[in-house]
CSV table of C-alpha atoms and ligand atoms in Angstrom, one decimal:
chain,number,residue,atom,x,y,z
A,15,MET,CA,103.9,96.7,126.0
A,16,ARG,CA,103.1,96.8,129.7
A,17,LEU,CA,100.1,98.7,131.2
A,18,ASP,CA,99.6,99.4,134.7
A,19,VAL,CA,96.3,100.9,136.2
A,20,VAL,CA,96.0,102.1,139.8
A,21,THR,CA,92.2,102.5,140.6
A,22,ILE,CA,89.7,102.4,143.3
A,23,PHE,CA,87.5,100.2,141.1
A,24,PRO,CA,89.7,97.3,139.8
A,25,GLU,CA,86.4,95.6,138.5
A,26,TYR,CA,85.7,98.5,136.3
A,27,LEU,CA,88.8,97.3,134.3
A,28,GLU,CA,87.4,94.0,133.7
A,29,PRO,CA,86.9,94.6,129.9
A,30,LEU,CA,90.4,94.5,129.4
A,31,ASN,CA,90.0,90.6,129.6
A,32,VAL,CA,87.4,90.8,126.7
A,33,SER,CA,87.7,91.0,123.0
A,34,LEU,CA,90.8,92.7,121.2
A,35,VAL,CA,92.6,93.9,124.4
A,36,GLY,CA,91.8,90.4,126.0
A,37,LYS,CA,93.2,88.6,123.0
A,38,ALA,CA,96.5,90.9,122.8
A,39,ARG,CA,96.9,90.0,126.7
A,40,ALA,CA,96.3,86.2,126.1
A,41,ARG,CA,98.9,86.4,123.0
A,42,GLY,CA,101.4,88.1,125.3
A,43,VAL,CA,101.4,91.4,123.2
A,44,LEU,CA,99.9,93.3,126.4
A,45,ASP,CA,101.0,92.6,130.0
A,46,VAL,CA,98.2,94.4,132.0
A,47,HIS,CA,98.5,95.0,135.8
A,48,VAL,CA,95.4,96.6,137.7
A,49,HIS,CA,96.1,97.5,141.2
A,50,ASP,CA,93.5,98.5,143.7
A,51,LEU,CA,94.5,101.9,145.4
A,52,ARG,CA,92.9,100.9,148.6
A,53,GLU,CA,95.8,98.4,149.1
A,54,TRP,CA,98.0,101.5,149.8
A,55,THR,CA,95.7,103.0,152.6
A,56,TYR,CA,96.4,102.1,156.1
A,57,ASP,CA,93.4,103.5,158.2
A,58,ARG,CA,90.4,101.6,159.1
A,59,HIS,CA,88.0,103.2,156.3
A,60,ASN,CA,90.6,102.7,153.5
A,61,THR,CA,90.4,106.3,153.1
A,62,VAL,CA,91.6,107.7,149.5
A,63,ASP,CA,90.3,111.3,149.7
A,64,ASP,CA,90.0,114.5,151.6
A,65,THR,CA,88.5,117.8,151.5
A,66,PRO,CA,90.2,120.4,149.2
A,67,TYR,CA,92.5,123.1,150.7
A,68,GLY,CA,91.0,126.5,149.8
A,69,GLY,CA,87.5,124.9,150.1
A,70,GLY,CA,85.0,124.2,147.4
A,71,PRO,CA,82.9,121.3,146.6
A,72,GLY,CA,83.9,117.5,146.2
A,73,MET,CA,86.8,115.7,147.4
A,74,VAL,CA,90.4,115.5,146.3
A,75,MET,CA,92.3,112.0,146.1
A,76,LYS,CA,95.2,112.0,148.8
A,77,THR,CA,99.0,111.9,147.9
A,78,GLU,CA,100.0,109.1,150.2
A,79,PRO,CA,98.0,106.1,148.5
A,80,TRP,CA,98.9,107.3,145.1
A,81,GLY,CA,102.6,107.8,145.8
A,82,ASP,CA,103.1,104.4,147.5
A,83,ALA,CA,100.7,102.6,144.8
A,84,LEU,CA,103.0,104.2,141.9
A,85,ASP,CA,106.2,103.4,143.7
A,86,GLU,CA,105.4,99.9,143.9
A,87,ALA,CA,103.9,99.6,140.3
A,88,LEU,CA,106.9,101.2,138.9
A,89,ALA,CA,109.4,99.2,141.2
A,90,ASP,CA,107.5,96.0,140.1
A,91,GLY,CA,107.7,96.9,136.4
A,92,TYR,CA,111.4,97.7,136.3
A,93,GLU,CA,112.2,94.5,138.2
A,94,SER,CA,110.3,92.5,135.7
A,95,GLY,CA,112.4,94.0,133.0
A,96,ALA,CA,110.0,96.9,131.7
A,97,HIS,CA,111.7,100.4,131.0
A,98,SER,CA,110.7,103.9,130.0
A,99,PRO,CA,107.2,104.2,131.7
A,100,VAL,CA,104.8,107.0,130.6
A,101,LEU,CA,102.3,108.1,133.3
A,102,VAL,CA,99.1,108.7,131.5
A,103,VAL,CA,96.6,110.9,133.8
A,104,PRO,CA,93.1,110.9,132.6
A,105,THR,CA,91.4,114.0,133.3
A,106,PRO,CA,88.9,116.3,131.6
A,107,SER,CA,91.6,119.1,131.7
A,108,GLY,CA,94.1,117.3,129.8
A,109,ARG,CA,95.5,117.1,126.1
A,110,PRO,CA,92.6,116.0,123.8
A,111,PHE,CA,93.0,112.1,122.9
A,112,THR,CA,93.3,111.9,119.3
A,113,GLN,CA,94.5,109.2,116.7
A,114,GLU,CA,97.7,111.0,116.6
A,115,LEU,CA,98.2,110.6,120.4
A,116,ALA,CA,97.1,106.9,120.4
A,117,VAL,CA,99.8,106.3,117.6
A,118,GLU,CA,102.4,108.2,120.0
A,119,LEU,CA,101.3,106.0,122.8
A,120,SER,CA,101.5,102.9,120.8
A,121,ALA,CA,105.2,103.2,120.2
A,122,GLN,CA,106.1,103.3,124.0
A,123,PRO,CA,106.9,100.1,126.0
A,124,TRP,CA,105.0,100.9,129.2
A,125,LEU,CA,101.9,103.2,130.1
A,126,VAL,CA,101.0,103.7,133.8
A,127,PHE,CA,97.4,104.8,134.0
A,128,THR,CA,96.1,106.9,136.9
A,129,PRO,CA,92.3,107.1,136.6
A,130,ALA,CA,90.9,109.4,139.5
A,131,ARG,CA,87.4,109.9,141.1
A,132,TYR,CA,86.2,112.8,142.7
A,133,GLU,CA,87.8,116.1,141.8
A,134,GLY,CA,90.9,114.6,141.0
A,135,ILE,CA,94.4,113.8,142.5
A,136,ASP,CA,96.5,116.2,144.7
A,137,ARG,CA,98.5,118.0,142.1
A,138,ARG,CA,101.8,117.1,144.1
A,139,VAL,CA,101.5,113.5,142.9
A,140,ILE,CA,101.6,114.6,139.3
A,141,ASP,CA,104.4,117.0,139.9
A,142,GLU,CA,106.4,114.5,141.8
A,143,TYR,CA,106.2,111.8,139.2
A,144,ALA,CA,106.8,114.4,136.4
A,145,THR,CA,110.3,114.8,137.7
A,146,ARG,CA,110.7,111.2,137.2
A,147,VAL,CA,108.9,109.9,134.1
A,148,PRO,CA,107.3,111.6,131.2
A,149,VAL,CA,103.5,112.5,132.1
A,150,VAL,CA,100.7,113.0,129.8
A,151,GLU,CA,97.6,114.3,131.0
A,152,VAL,CA,94.7,113.2,128.5
A,153,SER,CA,91.0,114.1,128.1
A,154,ILE,CA,88.8,111.7,125.9
A,155,GLY,CA,86.2,114.7,125.1
A,156,ASP,CA,84.5,117.8,126.0
A,157,TYR,CA,82.3,116.2,128.7
A,158,VAL,CA,82.8,115.1,132.4
A,159,LEU,CA,82.9,111.7,133.5
A,160,ALA,CA,82.5,110.6,137.1
A,161,GLY,CA,86.0,109.1,137.0
A,162,GLY,CA,88.9,108.3,134.6
A,163,GLU,CA,88.4,104.3,134.3
A,164,ALA,CA,86.1,104.6,131.4
A,165,ALA,CA,88.9,106.8,129.7
A,166,VAL,CA,91.5,104.2,130.3
A,167,LEU,CA,89.4,101.7,128.6
A,168,VAL,CA,89.0,104.1,125.5
A,169,ILE,CA,92.6,104.9,125.3
A,170,THR,CA,93.7,101.1,125.9
A,171,GLU,CA,91.6,100.0,123.0
A,172,ALA,CA,92.5,102.7,120.7
A,173,VAL,CA,96.3,101.9,121.5
A,174,ALA,CA,96.0,98.2,121.7
A,175,ARG,CA,94.7,97.7,118.0
A,176,LEU,CA,97.8,99.7,116.8
A,177,LEU,CA,100.2,97.2,118.1
A,178,PRO,CA,101.9,94.9,115.6
A,179,GLY,CA,100.0,91.5,115.7
A,180,VAL,CA,96.8,92.6,117.4
A,181,LEU,CA,94.5,93.4,114.5
A,182,GLY,CA,94.2,90.3,112.2
A,183,ASN,CA,94.6,92.4,109.0
A,184,ALA,CA,97.4,95.0,109.0
A,185,GLU,CA,95.5,97.2,106.5
A,186,SER,CA,92.4,97.5,108.6
A,187,HIS,CA,93.5,100.6,110.1
A,188,ARG,CA,94.8,102.0,106.9
A,189,ASP,CA,91.5,103.7,106.0
A,190,ASP,CA,90.5,104.3,109.5
A,191,SER,CA,88.8,107.7,110.0
A,192,PHE,CA,91.5,109.9,111.4
A,193,ALA,CA,94.3,107.8,109.8
A,194,PRO,CA,96.8,109.6,107.6
A,195,GLY,CA,96.7,109.2,103.8
A,196,ALA,CA,94.3,110.2,100.9
A,197,MET,CA,91.3,110.2,103.2
A,198,ALA,CA,93.0,112.0,105.8
A,199,ASN,CA,90.6,114.1,107.8
A,200,LEU,CA,87.5,112.3,106.3
A,201,LEU,CA,85.3,110.1,108.2
A,202,GLU,CA,84.4,106.7,106.9
A,203,GLY,CA,81.4,106.2,104.7
A,204,PRO,CA,78.8,103.4,104.9
A,205,VAL,CA,79.7,99.7,104.3
A,206,TYR,CA,77.7,96.7,103.1
A,207,THR,CA,78.0,92.9,103.1
A,208,LYS,CA,75.8,90.0,102.1
A,209,PRO,CA,73.0,89.4,101.4
A,210,PRO,CA,72.6,91.6,98.4
A,211,GLU,CA,68.9,92.4,99.1
A,212,TRP,CA,67.5,92.8,102.7
A,213,ARG,CA,63.9,94.0,103.4
A,214,GLY,CA,63.8,95.4,99.9
A,215,ARG,CA,66.9,97.5,100.4
A,216,GLY,CA,69.6,96.8,97.9
A,217,ILE,CA,73.4,97.6,97.9
A,218,PRO,CA,74.9,100.7,95.7
A,219,ASP,CA,75.3,99.6,92.3
A,220,VAL,CA,78.8,100.8,92.0
A,221,LEU,CA,79.8,98.5,94.8
A,222,LEU,CA,78.9,95.6,92.7
A,223,SER,CA,80.5,97.1,89.5
A,224,GLY,CA,84.0,95.6,90.0
A,225,HIS,CA,85.3,99.0,88.8
A,226,HIS,CA,87.9,99.8,91.4
A,227,GLY,CA,88.5,103.4,90.4
A,228,LYS,CA,84.7,104.2,90.4
A,229,ILE,CA,84.4,102.4,93.8
A,230,ALA,CA,87.1,104.4,95.4
A,231,ARG,CA,85.6,107.9,94.0
A,232,TRP,CA,82.2,106.5,95.4
A,233,ARG,CA,83.8,105.9,98.7
A,234,ARG,CA,85.6,109.3,98.9
A,235,ASP,CA,82.4,111.0,97.9
A,236,GLN,CA,80.4,109.2,100.7
A,237,ALA,CA,83.2,110.1,103.2
A,238,PHE,CA,83.2,113.5,102.2
A,239,THR,CA,79.2,114.1,102.4
A,240,ARG,CA,79.3,112.3,105.9
A,241,THR,CA,82.3,114.6,107.2
A,242,ALA,CA,80.5,117.8,105.8
A,243,LEU,CA,77.3,116.7,107.8
A,244,ASN,CA,78.9,115.6,111.2
A,245,ARG,CA,82.3,117.2,111.3
A,246,PRO,CA,82.4,120.3,109.1
A,247,ASP,CA,85.2,121.4,111.5
A,248,LEU,CA,87.5,118.6,110.0
A,249,ILE,CA,86.7,119.9,106.3
A,250,GLU,CA,87.7,123.4,107.3
A,251,ARG,CA,91.0,122.2,108.7
A,252,CYS,CA,92.0,120.7,105.3
A,253,GLU,CA,94.3,122.4,102.9
A,254,ALA,CA,92.2,123.7,99.8
A,255,SER,CA,94.5,121.2,97.8
A,256,ALA,CA,93.1,118.3,99.4
A,257,PHE,CA,90.0,118.8,97.4
A,258,ASP,CA,89.2,118.0,93.7
A,259,LYS,CA,86.6,119.4,91.2
A,260,LYS,CA,84.3,116.6,92.2
A,261,ASP,CA,84.5,117.4,95.9
A,262,ARG,CA,83.7,120.9,95.4
A,263,GLU,CA,80.7,120.1,93.7
A,264,ILE,CA,79.4,118.3,96.9
B,25,6GU,CL1,89.9,111.4,131.0
B,25,6GU,N1,88.3,111.8,133.0
B,25,6GU,C1,87.2,112.4,133.3
B,25,6GU,N2,86.6,112.2,134.7
B,25,6GU,N3,86.1,113.2,132.4
B,25,6GU,C2,86.4,113.3,131.3
B,25,6GU,C3,87.6,112.6,130.8
B,25,6GU,C4,88.5,112.1,131.5
B,25,6GU,N4,87.9,113.0,129.3
B,25,6GU,C5,86.8,113.5,129.2
B,25,6GU,N5,86.0,113.8,130.4
């Protein structure tokens, strides 16, 4: 998968060299290209923003640097053999980023991110590229960040770990909170490892029992309790048939 990121803070994307995403890059699973938007400014002050038409607070990112940067990033990608880019526009007014959207994006061969600062990018830029490539505006949650770069890191990490050959164990995301399956819509419960006693605290007996059926039941109960506490909305969203008698007792 090819990733392009156009930003005024290329150094903000340094974490893409670290950990799971960094390893995916090193292995050639991810081909990451970070571009400094200011390279496509032509005035002495490298201006990327201006006052909004219609008035109001804040600044709006200008059309020309974004247009020239995206044209060049796209041309470079096509030239190197990439195809079917999807433009991912981080914005608090976008479609909520969910595991489902992460799975969708992980099936794409090429993502181009446009993290903005200030009040966002002149709308004509998004409208222009929407005539050429699929565009998805994405929000990572109901809060406002100072810019989209942190959202790019979040989206990239969620997508990269779904790519074949990135996670060591293909089963690692089978039971993820939000993954489809028997535990669909339930958050993961607590986990334990050695030593068996730490500061007087032991391990739940059932986990040491070797009884796989009981362990699965316990894990489901834990997941259910945690979900009811932290995300009652997820339980309300479930079909009644998703619950058995034991769930209803909790
Ligand atoms: Cl994608 N960008 C910004 N600036 N704020 C956000 C966001 C994105 N998602 C949630 N808040």
